[in-house]
mmCIF file of C-alpha atoms in Angstrom:
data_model
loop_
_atom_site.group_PDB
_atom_site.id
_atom_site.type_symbol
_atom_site.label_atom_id
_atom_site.label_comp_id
_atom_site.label_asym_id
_atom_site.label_seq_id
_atom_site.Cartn_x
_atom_site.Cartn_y
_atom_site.Cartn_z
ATOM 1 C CA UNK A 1 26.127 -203.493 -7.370
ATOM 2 C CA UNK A 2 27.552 -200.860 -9.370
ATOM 3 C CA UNK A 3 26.791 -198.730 -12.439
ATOM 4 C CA UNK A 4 25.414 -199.974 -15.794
ATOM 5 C CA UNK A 5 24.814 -198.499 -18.842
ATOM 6 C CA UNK A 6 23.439 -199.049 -22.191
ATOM 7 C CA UNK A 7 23.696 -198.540 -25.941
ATOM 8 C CA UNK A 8 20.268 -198.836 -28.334
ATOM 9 C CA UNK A 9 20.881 -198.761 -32.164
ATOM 10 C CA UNK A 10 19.099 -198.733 -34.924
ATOM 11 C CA UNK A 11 20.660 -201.888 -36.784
ATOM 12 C CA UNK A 12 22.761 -204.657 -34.776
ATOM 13 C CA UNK A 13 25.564 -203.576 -32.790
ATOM 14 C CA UNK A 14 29.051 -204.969 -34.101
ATOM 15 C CA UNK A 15 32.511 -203.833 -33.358
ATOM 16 C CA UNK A 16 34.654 -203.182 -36.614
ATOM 17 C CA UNK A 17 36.954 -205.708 -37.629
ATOM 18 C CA UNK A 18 39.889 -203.916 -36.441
ATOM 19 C CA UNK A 19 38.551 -203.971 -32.775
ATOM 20 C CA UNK A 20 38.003 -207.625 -33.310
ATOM 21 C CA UNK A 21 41.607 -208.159 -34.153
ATOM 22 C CA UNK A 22 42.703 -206.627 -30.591
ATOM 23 C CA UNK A 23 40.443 -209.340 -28.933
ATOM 24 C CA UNK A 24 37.118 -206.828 -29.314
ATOM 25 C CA UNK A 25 37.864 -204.514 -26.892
ATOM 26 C CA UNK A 26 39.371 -200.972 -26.851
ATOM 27 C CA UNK A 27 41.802 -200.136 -23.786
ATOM 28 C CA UNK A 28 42.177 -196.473 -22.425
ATOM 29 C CA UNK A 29 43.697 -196.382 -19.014
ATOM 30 C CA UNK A 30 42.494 -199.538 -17.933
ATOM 31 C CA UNK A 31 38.676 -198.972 -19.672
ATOM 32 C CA UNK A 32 37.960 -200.571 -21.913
ATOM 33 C CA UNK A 33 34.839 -200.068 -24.822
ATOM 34 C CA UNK A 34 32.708 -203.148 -25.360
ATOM 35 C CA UNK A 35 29.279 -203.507 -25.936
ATOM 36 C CA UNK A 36 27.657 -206.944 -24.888
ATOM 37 C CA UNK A 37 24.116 -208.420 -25.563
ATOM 38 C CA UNK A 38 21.662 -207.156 -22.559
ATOM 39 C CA UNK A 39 20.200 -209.838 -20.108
ATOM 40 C CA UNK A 40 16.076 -210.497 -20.593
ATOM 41 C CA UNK A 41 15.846 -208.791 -17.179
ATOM 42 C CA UNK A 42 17.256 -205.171 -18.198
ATOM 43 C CA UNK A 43 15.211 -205.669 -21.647
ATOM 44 C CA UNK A 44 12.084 -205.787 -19.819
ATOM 45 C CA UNK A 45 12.902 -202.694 -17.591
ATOM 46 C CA UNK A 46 14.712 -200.942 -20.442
ATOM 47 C CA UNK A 47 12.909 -201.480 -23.187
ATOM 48 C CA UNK A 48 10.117 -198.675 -22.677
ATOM 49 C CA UNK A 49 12.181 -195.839 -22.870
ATOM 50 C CA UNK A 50 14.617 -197.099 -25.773
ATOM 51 C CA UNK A 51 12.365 -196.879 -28.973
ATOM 52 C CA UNK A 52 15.681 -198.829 -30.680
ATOM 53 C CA UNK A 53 14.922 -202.546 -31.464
ATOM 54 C CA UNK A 54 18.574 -203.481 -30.454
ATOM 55 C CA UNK A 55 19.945 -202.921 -26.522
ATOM 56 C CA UNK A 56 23.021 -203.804 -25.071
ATOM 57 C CA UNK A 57 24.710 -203.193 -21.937
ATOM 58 C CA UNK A 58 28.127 -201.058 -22.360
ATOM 59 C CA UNK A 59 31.160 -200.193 -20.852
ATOM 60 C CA UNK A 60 33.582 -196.999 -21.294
ATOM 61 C CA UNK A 61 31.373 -194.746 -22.792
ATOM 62 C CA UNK A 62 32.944 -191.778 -23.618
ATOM 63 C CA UNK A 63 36.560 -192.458 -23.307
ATOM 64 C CA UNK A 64 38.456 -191.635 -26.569
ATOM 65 C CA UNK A 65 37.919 -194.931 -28.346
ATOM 66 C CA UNK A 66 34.238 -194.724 -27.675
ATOM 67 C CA UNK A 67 34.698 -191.611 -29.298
ATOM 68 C CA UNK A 68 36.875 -193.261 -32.327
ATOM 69 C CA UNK A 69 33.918 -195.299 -32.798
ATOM 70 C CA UNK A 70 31.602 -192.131 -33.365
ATOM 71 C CA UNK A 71 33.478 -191.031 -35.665
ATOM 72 C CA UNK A 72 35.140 -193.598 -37.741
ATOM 73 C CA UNK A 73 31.729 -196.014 -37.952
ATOM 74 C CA UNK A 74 28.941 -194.684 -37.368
ATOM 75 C CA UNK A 75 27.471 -194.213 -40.992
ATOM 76 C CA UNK A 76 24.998 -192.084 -42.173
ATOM 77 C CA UNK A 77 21.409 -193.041 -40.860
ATOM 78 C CA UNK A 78 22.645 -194.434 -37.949
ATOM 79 C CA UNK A 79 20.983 -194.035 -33.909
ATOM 80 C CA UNK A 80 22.352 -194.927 -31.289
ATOM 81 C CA UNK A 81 20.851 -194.121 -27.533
ATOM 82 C CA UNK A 82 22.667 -194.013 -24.341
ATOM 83 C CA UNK A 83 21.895 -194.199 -20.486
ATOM 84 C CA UNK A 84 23.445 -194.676 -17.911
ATOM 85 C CA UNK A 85 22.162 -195.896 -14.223
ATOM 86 C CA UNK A 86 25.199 -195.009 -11.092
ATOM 87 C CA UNK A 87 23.468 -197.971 -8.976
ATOM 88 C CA UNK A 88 21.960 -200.616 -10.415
ATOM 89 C CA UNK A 89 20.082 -202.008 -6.670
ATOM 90 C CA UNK A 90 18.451 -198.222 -7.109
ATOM 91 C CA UNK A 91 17.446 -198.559 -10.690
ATOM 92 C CA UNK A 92 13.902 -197.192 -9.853
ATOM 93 C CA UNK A 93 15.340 -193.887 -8.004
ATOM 94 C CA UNK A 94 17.074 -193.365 -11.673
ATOM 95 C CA UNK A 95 14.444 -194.246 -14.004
ATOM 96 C CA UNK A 96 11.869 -191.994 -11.510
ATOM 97 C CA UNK A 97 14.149 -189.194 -12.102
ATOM 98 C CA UNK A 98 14.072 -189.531 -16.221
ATOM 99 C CA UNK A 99 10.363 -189.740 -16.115
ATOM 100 C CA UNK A 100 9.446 -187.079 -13.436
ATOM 101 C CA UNK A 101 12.270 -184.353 -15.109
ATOM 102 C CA UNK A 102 13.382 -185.839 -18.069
ATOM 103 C CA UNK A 103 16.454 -184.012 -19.865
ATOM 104 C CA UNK A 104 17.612 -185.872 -22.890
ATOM 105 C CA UNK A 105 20.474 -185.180 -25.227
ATOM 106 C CA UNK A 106 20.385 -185.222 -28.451
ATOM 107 C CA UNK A 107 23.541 -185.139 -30.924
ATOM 108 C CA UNK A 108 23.658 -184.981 -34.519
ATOM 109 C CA UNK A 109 27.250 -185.740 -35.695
ATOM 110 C CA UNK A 110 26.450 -184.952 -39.290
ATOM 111 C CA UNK A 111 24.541 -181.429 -39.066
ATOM 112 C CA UNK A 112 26.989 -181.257 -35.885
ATOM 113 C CA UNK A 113 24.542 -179.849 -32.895
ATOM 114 C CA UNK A 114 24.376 -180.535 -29.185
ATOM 115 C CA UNK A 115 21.474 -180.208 -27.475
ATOM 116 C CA UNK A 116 19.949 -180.620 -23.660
ATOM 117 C CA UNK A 117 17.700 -178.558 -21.827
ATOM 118 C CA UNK A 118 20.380 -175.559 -22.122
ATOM 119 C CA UNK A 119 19.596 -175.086 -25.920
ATOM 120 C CA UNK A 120 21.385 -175.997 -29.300
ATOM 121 C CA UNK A 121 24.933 -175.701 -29.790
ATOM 122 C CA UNK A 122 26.929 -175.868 -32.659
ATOM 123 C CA UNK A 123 30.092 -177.417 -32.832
ATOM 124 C CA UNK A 124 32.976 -176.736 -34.963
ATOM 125 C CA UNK A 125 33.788 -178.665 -37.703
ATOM 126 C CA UNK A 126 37.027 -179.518 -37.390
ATOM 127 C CA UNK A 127 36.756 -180.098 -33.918
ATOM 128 C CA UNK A 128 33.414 -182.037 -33.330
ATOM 129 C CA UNK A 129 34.561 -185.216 -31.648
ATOM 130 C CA UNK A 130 36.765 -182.908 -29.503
ATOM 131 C CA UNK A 131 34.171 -180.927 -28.219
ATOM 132 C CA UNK A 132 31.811 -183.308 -27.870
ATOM 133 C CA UNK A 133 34.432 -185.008 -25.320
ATOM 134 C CA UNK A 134 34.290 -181.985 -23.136
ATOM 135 C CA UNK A 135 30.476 -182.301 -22.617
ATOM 136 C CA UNK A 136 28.177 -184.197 -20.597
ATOM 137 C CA UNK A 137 27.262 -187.491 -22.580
ATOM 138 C CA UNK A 138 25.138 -189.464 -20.393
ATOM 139 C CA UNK A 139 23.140 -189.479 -17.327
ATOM 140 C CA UNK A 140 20.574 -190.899 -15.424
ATOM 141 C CA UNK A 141 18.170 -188.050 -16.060
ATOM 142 C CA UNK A 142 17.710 -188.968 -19.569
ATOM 143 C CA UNK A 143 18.373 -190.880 -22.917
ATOM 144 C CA UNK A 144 21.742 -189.428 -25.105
ATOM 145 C CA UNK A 145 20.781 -189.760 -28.905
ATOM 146 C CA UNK A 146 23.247 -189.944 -31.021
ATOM 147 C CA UNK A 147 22.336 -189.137 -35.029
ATOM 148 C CA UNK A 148 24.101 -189.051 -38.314
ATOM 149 C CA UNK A 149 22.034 -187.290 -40.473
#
């Protein structure tokens, strides 16, 4: 099997209108960003570590629509929470790894901060999606929050 990964939020999960109108999907280079409702057997294995009552499996996270989303819709008060498993037969090897060493991220696009186990970093204003496309979003080591506060 391959990877999976998946998106928690804080309110249901909808792609703008304007997505919608391009058959729901964003296309760069042959990925695409969707987000689709997660099967009741990754909810029960997922749901522990994603304190968000909505999770869904997604797909091109981080390309620069994912990123267009970020920025464009994601409104003030918003979470979202990412992770991302590279084989899904080895799930356990993954989620062992978050648990044992666990080294979240944590982004807040409206006071515009990065930070992992390396520290805080600002990012510039003007450039914020930018930068934040340069550096690591998601792993299997732990959950990606994403804030706008």
């Amino acid at each position: 099997m391959t990877e999976i990964q998946f998106l928690g939020s804080s309110k249901p999960f909808s792609m703008p209108r304007e997505i919608e109108e391009k058959g729901g999907f964003f296309f760069e280079q042959g990925v695409s960003f969707f987000v689709q409702d997660l099967v009741a057997y990754w909810i029960g294995i997922m749901q522990p570590f994603f304190t968000m009552p909505y999770l869904y499996e997604a797909r091109g996270l981080g390309n620069k629509n994912f990123w267009a989303y970020i920025e464009h819709y994601m409104e003030l008060g918003d979470v979202i929470k990412l992770y991302h498993i590279p084989v899904q037969n080895w799930y356990q090897d993954s989620i062992r790894k978050m648990i044992d060493d666990p080294q979240p991220i944590s982004i807040n696009i409206g006071s515009r901060t990065y930070e992992n186990v390396y520290g805080t970093f600002m990012l510039k204003e003007k450039n914020v999606i930018e930068e934040l496309s340069h550096r690591t979003l998601v792993t299997e080591y732990g959950i990606t929050t994403f804030l706008r506060y």
